[in-house]
């Protein structure tokens, strides 16, 4: 039996753990309030991978889910207390050689929510696109509309 290597990152409402196992089958993920249990078989040799993680904080087992791809199994752990930062995935401070932080997906969210930031980005983009030079004046738009109507007669 082997430990599956995994990467993780923290978000406001959830923690994501990606178990990096190619060609997995018989995937089983069990969510408890303070633990996750992961197991699967991989490759043509049916190598068994099994991990049990004692989590840093509590999760909502019913709100948590996983998705299998050809290259990994991604778990979304719904935090029991949204907005609480997880400085590490495990309760134990010992460094696990099978676990690393996914820095490409890591984000400093503590001062704003993903939803608020998304709204802000959309608003900023809209304001940037509203430059006065590119907008036709309203008289020109009315003239084009009138000429389109006169073509129909």
mmCIF file with all atom_site columns, C-alpha atoms in Angstrom:
data_model
loop_
_atom_site.group_PDB
_atom_site.id
_atom_site.type_symbol
_atom_site.label_atom_id
_atom_site.label_alt_id
_atom_site.label_comp_id
_atom_site.label_asym_id
_atom_site.label_entity_id
_atom_site.label_seq_id
_atom_site.pdbx_PDB_ins_code
_atom_site.Cartn_x
_atom_site.Cartn_y
_atom_site.Cartn_z
_atom_site.occupancy
_atom_site.B_iso_or_equiv
_atom_site.pdbx_formal_charge
_atom_site.auth_seq_id
_atom_site.auth_comp_id
_atom_site.auth_asym_id
_atom_site.auth_atom_id
_atom_site.pdbx_PDB_model_num
ATOM 1   C CA . UNK A 1 1   ? 0.000   0.000  0.000   1.00 0.00 ? 1   UNK A CA 1
ATOM 2   C CA . UNK A 1 2   ? 1.256   3.500  -0.918  1.00 0.00 ? 2   UNK A CA 1
ATOM 3   C CA . UNK A 1 3   ? 0.421   7.053  0.090   1.00 0.00 ? 3   UNK A CA 1
ATOM 4   C CA . UNK A 1 4   ? -0.871  9.106  -2.833  1.00 0.00 ? 4   UNK A CA 1
ATOM 5   C CA . UNK A 1 5   ? 0.948   12.401 -3.359  1.00 0.00 ? 5   UNK A CA 1
ATOM 6   C CA . UNK A 1 6   ? -1.350  15.383 -2.945  1.00 0.00 ? 6   UNK A CA 1
ATOM 7   C CA . UNK A 1 7   ? -1.464  19.164 -3.391  1.00 0.00 ? 7   UNK A CA 1
ATOM 8   C CA . UNK A 1 8   ? -3.822  21.443 -1.491  1.00 0.00 ? 8   UNK A CA 1
ATOM 9   C CA . UNK A 1 9   ? -4.978  25.062 -1.330  1.00 0.00 ? 9   UNK A CA 1
ATOM 10  C CA . UNK A 1 10  ? -7.251  27.156 0.867   1.00 0.00 ? 10  UNK A CA 1
ATOM 11  C CA . UNK A 1 11  ? -10.213 29.316 -0.146  1.00 0.00 ? 11  UNK A CA 1
ATOM 12  C CA . UNK A 1 12  ? -12.786 31.252 1.899   1.00 0.00 ? 12  UNK A CA 1
ATOM 13  C CA . UNK A 1 13  ? -15.513 28.563 1.946   1.00 0.00 ? 13  UNK A CA 1
ATOM 14  C CA . UNK A 1 14  ? -13.585 25.419 0.994   1.00 0.00 ? 14  UNK A CA 1
ATOM 15  C CA . UNK A 1 15  ? -10.242 23.667 1.027   1.00 0.00 ? 15  UNK A CA 1
ATOM 16  C CA . UNK A 1 16  ? -9.190  21.786 -2.114  1.00 0.00 ? 16  UNK A CA 1
ATOM 17  C CA . UNK A 1 17  ? -7.047  18.641 -2.066  1.00 0.00 ? 17  UNK A CA 1
ATOM 18  C CA . UNK A 1 18  ? -5.865  17.026 -5.290  1.00 0.00 ? 18  UNK A CA 1
ATOM 19  C CA . UNK A 1 19  ? -4.605  13.454 -5.011  1.00 0.00 ? 19  UNK A CA 1
ATOM 20  C CA . UNK A 1 20  ? -2.196  12.985 -7.925  1.00 0.00 ? 20  UNK A CA 1
ATOM 21  C CA . UNK A 1 21  ? -2.932  9.440  -9.066  1.00 0.00 ? 21  UNK A CA 1
ATOM 22  C CA . UNK A 1 22  ? -3.048  8.638  -12.773 1.00 0.00 ? 22  UNK A CA 1
ATOM 23  C CA . UNK A 1 23  ? -5.494  6.114  -14.214 1.00 0.00 ? 23  UNK A CA 1
ATOM 24  C CA . UNK A 1 24  ? -7.262  5.644  -10.883 1.00 0.00 ? 24  UNK A CA 1
ATOM 25  C CA . UNK A 1 25  ? -10.087 3.186  -10.397 1.00 0.00 ? 25  UNK A CA 1
ATOM 26  C CA . UNK A 1 26  ? -12.169 1.998  -7.449  1.00 0.00 ? 26  UNK A CA 1
ATOM 27  C CA . UNK A 1 27  ? -11.861 5.504  -5.990  1.00 0.00 ? 27  UNK A CA 1
ATOM 28  C CA . UNK A 1 28  ? -13.299 5.879  -2.513  1.00 0.00 ? 28  UNK A CA 1
ATOM 29  C CA . UNK A 1 29  ? -13.396 9.173  -0.638  1.00 0.00 ? 29  UNK A CA 1
ATOM 30  C CA . UNK A 1 30  ? -15.056 9.368  2.770   1.00 0.00 ? 30  UNK A CA 1
ATOM 31  C CA . UNK A 1 31  ? -15.541 12.721 4.451   1.00 0.00 ? 31  UNK A CA 1
ATOM 32  C CA . UNK A 1 32  ? -15.810 12.984 8.246   1.00 0.00 ? 32  UNK A CA 1
ATOM 33  C CA . UNK A 1 33  ? -16.041 16.239 10.191  1.00 0.00 ? 33  UNK A CA 1
ATOM 34  C CA . UNK A 1 34  ? -12.333 16.196 11.038  1.00 0.00 ? 34  UNK A CA 1
ATOM 35  C CA . UNK A 1 35  ? -10.842 13.636 8.586   1.00 0.00 ? 35  UNK A CA 1
ATOM 36  C CA . UNK A 1 36  ? -10.850 12.491 5.001   1.00 0.00 ? 36  UNK A CA 1
ATOM 37  C CA . UNK A 1 37  ? -10.132 8.932  3.925   1.00 0.00 ? 37  UNK A CA 1
ATOM 38  C CA . UNK A 1 38  ? -8.928  8.430  0.347   1.00 0.00 ? 38  UNK A CA 1
ATOM 39  C CA . UNK A 1 39  ? -8.180  5.152  -1.423  1.00 0.00 ? 39  UNK A CA 1
ATOM 40  C CA . UNK A 1 40  ? -7.927  3.888  -4.989  1.00 0.00 ? 40  UNK A CA 1
ATOM 41  C CA . UNK A 1 41  ? -6.143  1.506  -7.325  1.00 0.00 ? 41  UNK A CA 1
ATOM 42  C CA . UNK A 1 42  ? -3.943  2.882  -10.097 1.00 0.00 ? 42  UNK A CA 1
ATOM 43  C CA . UNK A 1 43  ? -2.136  1.788  -13.234 1.00 0.00 ? 43  UNK A CA 1
ATOM 44  C CA . UNK A 1 44  ? -2.036  -1.600 -14.901 1.00 0.00 ? 44  UNK A CA 1
ATOM 45  C CA . UNK A 1 45  ? -0.477  -3.106 -11.768 1.00 0.00 ? 45  UNK A CA 1
ATOM 46  C CA . UNK A 1 46  ? -3.439  -2.035 -9.607  1.00 0.00 ? 46  UNK A CA 1
ATOM 47  C CA . UNK A 1 47  ? -1.215  -0.305 -7.037  1.00 0.00 ? 47  UNK A CA 1
ATOM 48  C CA . UNK A 1 48  ? -3.258  0.499  -3.933  1.00 0.00 ? 48  UNK A CA 1
ATOM 49  C CA . UNK A 1 49  ? -3.058  4.068  -2.624  1.00 0.00 ? 49  UNK A CA 1
ATOM 50  C CA . UNK A 1 50  ? -4.526  5.016  0.724   1.00 0.00 ? 50  UNK A CA 1
ATOM 51  C CA . UNK A 1 51  ? -4.399  8.253  2.718   1.00 0.00 ? 51  UNK A CA 1
ATOM 52  C CA . UNK A 1 52  ? -6.120  9.315  5.919   1.00 0.00 ? 52  UNK A CA 1
ATOM 53  C CA . UNK A 1 53  ? -5.819  13.003 6.715   1.00 0.00 ? 53  UNK A CA 1
ATOM 54  C CA . UNK A 1 54  ? -6.542  14.477 10.159  1.00 0.00 ? 54  UNK A CA 1
ATOM 55  C CA . UNK A 1 55  ? -7.703  17.920 9.092   1.00 0.00 ? 55  UNK A CA 1
ATOM 56  C CA . UNK A 1 56  ? -6.590  21.265 10.542  1.00 0.00 ? 56  UNK A CA 1
ATOM 57  C CA . UNK A 1 57  ? -10.228 22.394 10.908  1.00 0.00 ? 57  UNK A CA 1
ATOM 58  C CA . UNK A 1 58  ? -13.678 20.892 10.638  1.00 0.00 ? 58  UNK A CA 1
ATOM 59  C CA . UNK A 1 59  ? -15.569 20.357 7.388   1.00 0.00 ? 59  UNK A CA 1
ATOM 60  C CA . UNK A 1 60  ? -19.177 19.786 6.387   1.00 0.00 ? 60  UNK A CA 1
ATOM 61  C CA . UNK A 1 61  ? -19.136 16.171 5.125   1.00 0.00 ? 61  UNK A CA 1
ATOM 62  C CA . UNK A 1 62  ? -22.451 16.583 3.270   1.00 0.00 ? 62  UNK A CA 1
ATOM 63  C CA . UNK A 1 63  ? -21.239 19.728 1.463   1.00 0.00 ? 63  UNK A CA 1
ATOM 64  C CA . UNK A 1 64  ? -17.923 18.125 0.458   1.00 0.00 ? 64  UNK A CA 1
ATOM 65  C CA . UNK A 1 65  ? -17.417 16.247 -2.819  1.00 0.00 ? 65  UNK A CA 1
ATOM 66  C CA . UNK A 1 66  ? -14.792 14.787 -5.134  1.00 0.00 ? 66  UNK A CA 1
ATOM 67  C CA . UNK A 1 67  ? -14.236 14.451 -8.887  1.00 0.00 ? 67  UNK A CA 1
ATOM 68  C CA . UNK A 1 68  ? -12.011 11.933 -10.658 1.00 0.00 ? 68  UNK A CA 1
ATOM 69  C CA . UNK A 1 69  ? -10.017 12.726 -13.823 1.00 0.00 ? 69  UNK A CA 1
ATOM 70  C CA . UNK A 1 70  ? -7.479  10.622 -15.728 1.00 0.00 ? 70  UNK A CA 1
ATOM 71  C CA . UNK A 1 71  ? -4.619  12.246 -13.810 1.00 0.00 ? 71  UNK A CA 1
ATOM 72  C CA . UNK A 1 72  ? -5.980  12.963 -10.329 1.00 0.00 ? 72  UNK A CA 1
ATOM 73  C CA . UNK A 1 73  ? -8.854  13.016 -7.854  1.00 0.00 ? 73  UNK A CA 1
ATOM 74  C CA . UNK A 1 74  ? -9.843  16.526 -6.760  1.00 0.00 ? 74  UNK A CA 1
ATOM 75  C CA . UNK A 1 75  ? -11.630 16.868 -3.410  1.00 0.00 ? 75  UNK A CA 1
ATOM 76  C CA . UNK A 1 76  ? -13.553 19.971 -2.406  1.00 0.00 ? 76  UNK A CA 1
ATOM 77  C CA . UNK A 1 77  ? -13.866 20.098 1.390   1.00 0.00 ? 77  UNK A CA 1
ATOM 78  C CA . UNK A 1 78  ? -16.611 22.508 2.483   1.00 0.00 ? 78  UNK A CA 1
ATOM 79  C CA . UNK A 1 79  ? -15.400 24.302 5.624   1.00 0.00 ? 79  UNK A CA 1
ATOM 80  C CA . UNK A 1 80  ? -17.668 24.058 8.677   1.00 0.00 ? 80  UNK A CA 1
ATOM 81  C CA . UNK A 1 81  ? -16.645 27.654 9.461   1.00 0.00 ? 81  UNK A CA 1
ATOM 82  C CA . UNK A 1 82  ? -16.438 29.721 6.251   1.00 0.00 ? 82  UNK A CA 1
ATOM 83  C CA . UNK A 1 83  ? -13.948 32.562 6.312   1.00 0.00 ? 83  UNK A CA 1
ATOM 84  C CA . UNK A 1 84  ? -11.564 30.823 8.705   1.00 0.00 ? 84  UNK A CA 1
ATOM 85  C CA . UNK A 1 85  ? -8.076  30.543 7.238   1.00 0.00 ? 85  UNK A CA 1
ATOM 86  C CA . UNK A 1 86  ? -6.326  27.165 7.192   1.00 0.00 ? 86  UNK A CA 1
ATOM 87  C CA . UNK A 1 87  ? -2.548  27.743 7.423   1.00 0.00 ? 87  UNK A CA 1
ATOM 88  C CA . UNK A 1 88  ? -2.030  24.018 6.817   1.00 0.00 ? 88  UNK A CA 1
ATOM 89  C CA . UNK A 1 89  ? -4.163  21.040 5.775   1.00 0.00 ? 89  UNK A CA 1
ATOM 90  C CA . UNK A 1 90  ? -3.310  18.716 8.632   1.00 0.00 ? 90  UNK A CA 1
ATOM 91  C CA . UNK A 1 91  ? -3.854  19.050 12.358  1.00 0.00 ? 91  UNK A CA 1
ATOM 92  C CA . UNK A 1 92  ? -0.315  17.779 12.951  1.00 0.00 ? 92  UNK A CA 1
ATOM 93  C CA . UNK A 1 93  ? 2.427   20.364 12.243  1.00 0.00 ? 93  UNK A CA 1
ATOM 94  C CA . UNK A 1 94  ? 4.833   17.669 10.998  1.00 0.00 ? 94  UNK A CA 1
ATOM 95  C CA . UNK A 1 95  ? 5.788   18.009 7.314   1.00 0.00 ? 95  UNK A CA 1
ATOM 96  C CA . UNK A 1 96  ? 4.421   15.127 5.250   1.00 0.00 ? 96  UNK A CA 1
ATOM 97  C CA . UNK A 1 97  ? 6.582   14.247 2.223   1.00 0.00 ? 97  UNK A CA 1
ATOM 98  C CA . UNK A 1 98  ? 3.492   13.217 0.211   1.00 0.00 ? 98  UNK A CA 1
ATOM 99  C CA . UNK A 1 99  ? 1.713   16.582 0.750   1.00 0.00 ? 99  UNK A CA 1
ATOM 100 C CA . UNK A 1 100 ? 2.542   19.982 -0.768  1.00 0.00 ? 100 UNK A CA 1
ATOM 101 C CA . UNK A 1 101 ? 0.876   23.370 -1.187  1.00 0.00 ? 101 UNK A CA 1
ATOM 102 C CA . UNK A 1 102 ? -0.529  24.108 -4.651  1.00 0.00 ? 102 UNK A CA 1
ATOM 103 C CA . UNK A 1 103 ? 0.919   27.619 -4.983  1.00 0.00 ? 103 UNK A CA 1
ATOM 104 C CA . UNK A 1 104 ? -0.463  28.092 -8.507  1.00 0.00 ? 104 UNK A CA 1
ATOM 105 C CA . UNK A 1 105 ? -3.998  28.030 -7.058  1.00 0.00 ? 105 UNK A CA 1
ATOM 106 C CA . UNK A 1 106 ? -3.228  29.675 -3.713  1.00 0.00 ? 106 UNK A CA 1
ATOM 107 C CA . UNK A 1 107 ? -4.763  33.099 -3.160  1.00 0.00 ? 107 UNK A CA 1
ATOM 108 C CA . UNK A 1 108 ? -4.783  35.579 -0.282  1.00 0.00 ? 108 UNK A CA 1
ATOM 109 C CA . UNK A 1 109 ? -8.526  35.918 0.298   1.00 0.00 ? 109 UNK A CA 1
ATOM 110 C CA . UNK A 1 110 ? -8.721  36.869 3.994   1.00 0.00 ? 110 UNK A CA 1
ATOM 111 C CA . UNK A 1 111 ? -9.780  40.502 3.433   1.00 0.00 ? 111 UNK A CA 1
ATOM 112 C CA . UNK A 1 112 ? -12.326 39.853 0.677   1.00 0.00 ? 112 UNK A CA 1
ATOM 113 C CA . UNK A 1 113 ? -14.591 37.081 -0.494  1.00 0.00 ? 113 UNK A CA 1
ATOM 114 C CA . UNK A 1 114 ? -14.206 35.444 -3.906  1.00 0.00 ? 114 UNK A CA 1
ATOM 115 C CA . UNK A 1 115 ? -17.714 36.590 -4.805  1.00 0.00 ? 115 UNK A CA 1
ATOM 116 C CA . UNK A 1 116 ? -17.087 40.207 -3.808  1.00 0.00 ? 116 UNK A CA 1
ATOM 117 C CA . UNK A 1 117 ? -13.788 40.237 -5.681  1.00 0.00 ? 117 UNK A CA 1
ATOM 118 C CA . UNK A 1 118 ? -15.455 38.746 -8.767  1.00 0.00 ? 118 UNK A CA 1
ATOM 119 C CA . UNK A 1 119 ? -18.130 41.457 -8.714  1.00 0.00 ? 119 UNK A CA 1
ATOM 120 C CA . UNK A 1 120 ? -15.472 44.103 -8.270  1.00 0.00 ? 120 UNK A CA 1
ATOM 121 C CA . UNK A 1 121 ? -13.450 42.758 -11.226 1.00 0.00 ? 121 UNK A CA 1
ATOM 122 C CA . UNK A 1 122 ? -16.556 42.707 -13.460 1.00 0.00 ? 122 UNK A CA 1
ATOM 123 C CA . UNK A 1 123 ? -17.462 46.271 -12.457 1.00 0.00 ? 123 UNK A CA 1
ATOM 124 C CA . UNK A 1 124 ? -13.879 47.472 -13.084 1.00 0.00 ? 124 UNK A CA 1
ATOM 125 C CA . UNK A 1 125 ? -13.822 45.821 -16.505 1.00 0.00 ? 125 UNK A CA 1
ATOM 126 C CA . UNK A 1 126 ? -17.175 47.376 -17.410 1.00 0.00 ? 126 UNK A CA 1
ATOM 127 C CA . UNK A 1 127 ? -15.966 50.838 -16.344 1.00 0.00 ? 127 UNK A CA 1
ATOM 128 C CA . UNK A 1 128 ? -12.745 50.440 -18.357 1.00 0.00 ? 128 UNK A CA 1
ATOM 129 C CA . UNK A 1 129 ? -14.741 49.475 -21.456 1.00 0.00 ? 129 UNK A CA 1
ATOM 130 C CA . UNK A 1 130 ? -16.968 52.549 -21.187 1.00 0.00 ? 130 UNK A CA 1
ATOM 131 C CA . UNK A 1 131 ? -14.467 54.983 -22.747 1.00 0.00 ? 131 UNK A CA 1
ATOM 132 C CA . UNK A 1 132 ? -16.302 57.928 -24.389 1.00 0.00 ? 132 UNK A CA 1
ATOM 133 C CA . UNK A 1 133 ? -14.363 57.770 -27.684 1.00 0.00 ? 133 UNK A CA 1
ATOM 134 C CA . UNK A 1 134 ? -15.762 54.414 -28.790 1.00 0.00 ? 134 UNK A CA 1
ATOM 135 C CA . UNK A 1 135 ? -19.447 55.164 -28.141 1.00 0.00 ? 135 UNK A CA 1
ATOM 136 C CA . UNK A 1 136 ? -21.530 56.555 -31.036 1.00 0.00 ? 136 UNK A CA 1
ATOM 137 C CA . UNK A 1 137 ? -23.465 59.702 -30.202 1.00 0.00 ? 137 UNK A CA 1
ATOM 138 C CA . UNK A 1 138 ? -27.186 59.120 -29.753 1.00 0.00 ? 138 UNK A CA 1
ATOM 139 C CA . UNK A 1 139 ? -28.186 61.161 -32.863 1.00 0.00 ? 139 UNK A CA 1
ATOM 140 C CA . UNK A 1 140 ? -26.061 58.934 -35.120 1.00 0.00 ? 140 UNK A CA 1
ATOM 141 C CA . UNK A 1 141 ? -27.640 55.815 -33.644 1.00 0.00 ? 141 UNK A CA 1
ATOM 142 C CA . UNK A 1 142 ? -31.144 57.273 -34.292 1.00 0.00 ? 142 UNK A CA 1
ATOM 143 C CA . UNK A 1 143 ? -30.224 58.126 -37.910 1.00 0.00 ? 143 UNK A CA 1
ATOM 144 C CA . UNK A 1 144 ? -29.027 54.549 -38.539 1.00 0.00 ? 144 UNK A CA 1
ATOM 145 C CA . UNK A 1 145 ? -32.253 53.191 -37.038 1.00 0.00 ? 145 UNK A CA 1
ATOM 146 C CA . UNK A 1 146 ? -34.407 55.521 -39.202 1.00 0.00 ? 146 UNK A CA 1
ATOM 147 C CA . UNK A 1 147 ? -32.545 54.588 -42.402 1.00 0.00 ? 147 UNK A CA 1
ATOM 148 C CA . UNK A 1 148 ? -32.984 50.884 -41.602 1.00 0.00 ? 148 UNK A CA 1
ATOM 149 C CA . UNK A 1 149 ? -36.744 51.484 -41.259 1.00 0.00 ? 149 UNK A CA 1
ATOM 150 C CA . UNK A 1 150 ? -36.919 53.370 -44.584 1.00 0.00 ? 150 UNK A CA 1
ATOM 151 C CA . UNK A 1 151 ? -35.255 50.441 -46.423 1.00 0.00 ? 151 UNK A CA 1
ATOM 152 C CA . UNK A 1 152 ? -38.198 48.243 -45.523 1.00 0.00 ? 152 UNK A CA 1
ATOM 153 C CA . UNK A 1 153 ? -40.759 50.478 -47.299 1.00 0.00 ? 153 UNK A CA 1
#
